[in-house]
Amino acid sequence: MSRHGLLVIISGFSGAGKGTIVKNLMGTGKYRLSISATTRAPREGEKDGREYFFINRQEFEQGIMENRFLEWAEFSGNFYGTPREYVMEQIKEGHDVILEIEPQGALQVKRKFPEAGLIFLTAPSMTILRDRLTGRGTETAEQIARRLSQARREIEKMHEYDYIVVNDDVNTCTDTVEKIIEVMHERACQKQELIDSFREEAELLEL
Ligand code: 5GP
């Protein structure tokens, strides 16, 4: 029986360690990663086509008009969107695709694809989150303040997720997320073929 590819959405507060967890998950070789398009400027060390497709606002708006995004959202003054074609192709081929996106986009995907699995990653507390964001030194004080107030708003979306995983140890957290993805495959909504085969068999056996 063929195993269908899953849409796995990973969101979480900025500074919750999503990047590291996703990197670890990709290291297992079990998943495909959707690379988003964004209008934000590349951070040091980021490469076009690897972390993001870095495009300008005009190109982004063109993409929206041409329906090239599965979802898109504005976050902290920039646009972010998931290119539709790659994701749909991979799922069709049976691959699980990870989308690392923020909650507005995650909920758009959930509405379009109710079988998508939504995982929210968080630091153990807001204080730890603030300290991690300050400590990583990739954002200015103003950007940090913006991301923390964004986190404040994201708290109100957490209950819409299927799973919330606290990241206090990166390896444990990665293992937990892997297990969750495994379990997502066993959900009844992924089992239509199995259900149909039981029905056919029952008919054949004249039960
Ligand atoms: P960052 O600027 O730190 O790379 O990302 C900021 C936020 O945008 C993160 O919460 C990240 O998950 C989210 N994000 C990245 N790509 C996408 C996307 O394609 N769509 C949406 N909705 N959010 C995204």
PDB file of N, CA, C and O in Angstrom, residues 1 130 181-182 187:
ATOM      1  N   MET A   1       0.851  -1.203   0.000  1.00  0.00           N
ATOM      2  CA  MET A   1       0.000   0.000   0.000  1.00  0.00           C
ATOM      3  C   MET A   1       0.886   1.252   0.000  1.00  0.00           C
ATOM      4  O   MET A   1       1.847   1.318   0.754  1.00  0.00           O
ATOM      5  N   ARG A 130      13.527  35.260  25.386  1.00  0.00           N
ATOM      6  CA  ARG A 130      14.106  36.612  25.275  1.00  0.00           C
ATOM      7  C   ARG A 130      15.638  36.542  25.370  1.00  0.00           C
ATOM      8  O   ARG A 130      16.349  37.141  24.581  1.00  0.00           O
ATOM      9  N   ILE A 181       5.815  12.903  13.610  1.00  0.00           N
ATOM     10  CA  ILE A 181       5.604  12.768  12.157  1.00  0.00           C
ATOM     11  C   ILE A 181       5.251  11.317  11.830  1.00  0.00           C
ATOM     12  O   ILE A 181       4.362  11.043  11.027  1.00  0.00           O
ATOM     13  N   GLU A 182       5.924  10.386  12.500  1.00  0.00           N
ATOM     14  CA  GLU A 182       5.648   8.959  12.285  1.00  0.00           C
ATOM     15  C   GLU A 182       4.178   8.667  12.631  1.00  0.00           C
ATOM     16  O   GLU A 182       3.471   8.008  11.877  1.00  0.00           O
ATOM     17  N   ARG A 187      -2.793   8.448  11.203  1.00  0.00           N
ATOM     18  CA  ARG A 187      -4.103   9.062  11.425  1.00  0.00           C
ATOM     19  C   ARG A 187      -5.126   8.526  10.421  1.00  0.00           C
ATOM     20  O   ARG A 187      -4.794   8.230   9.275  1.00  0.00           O
TER      21      ARG A 187
END
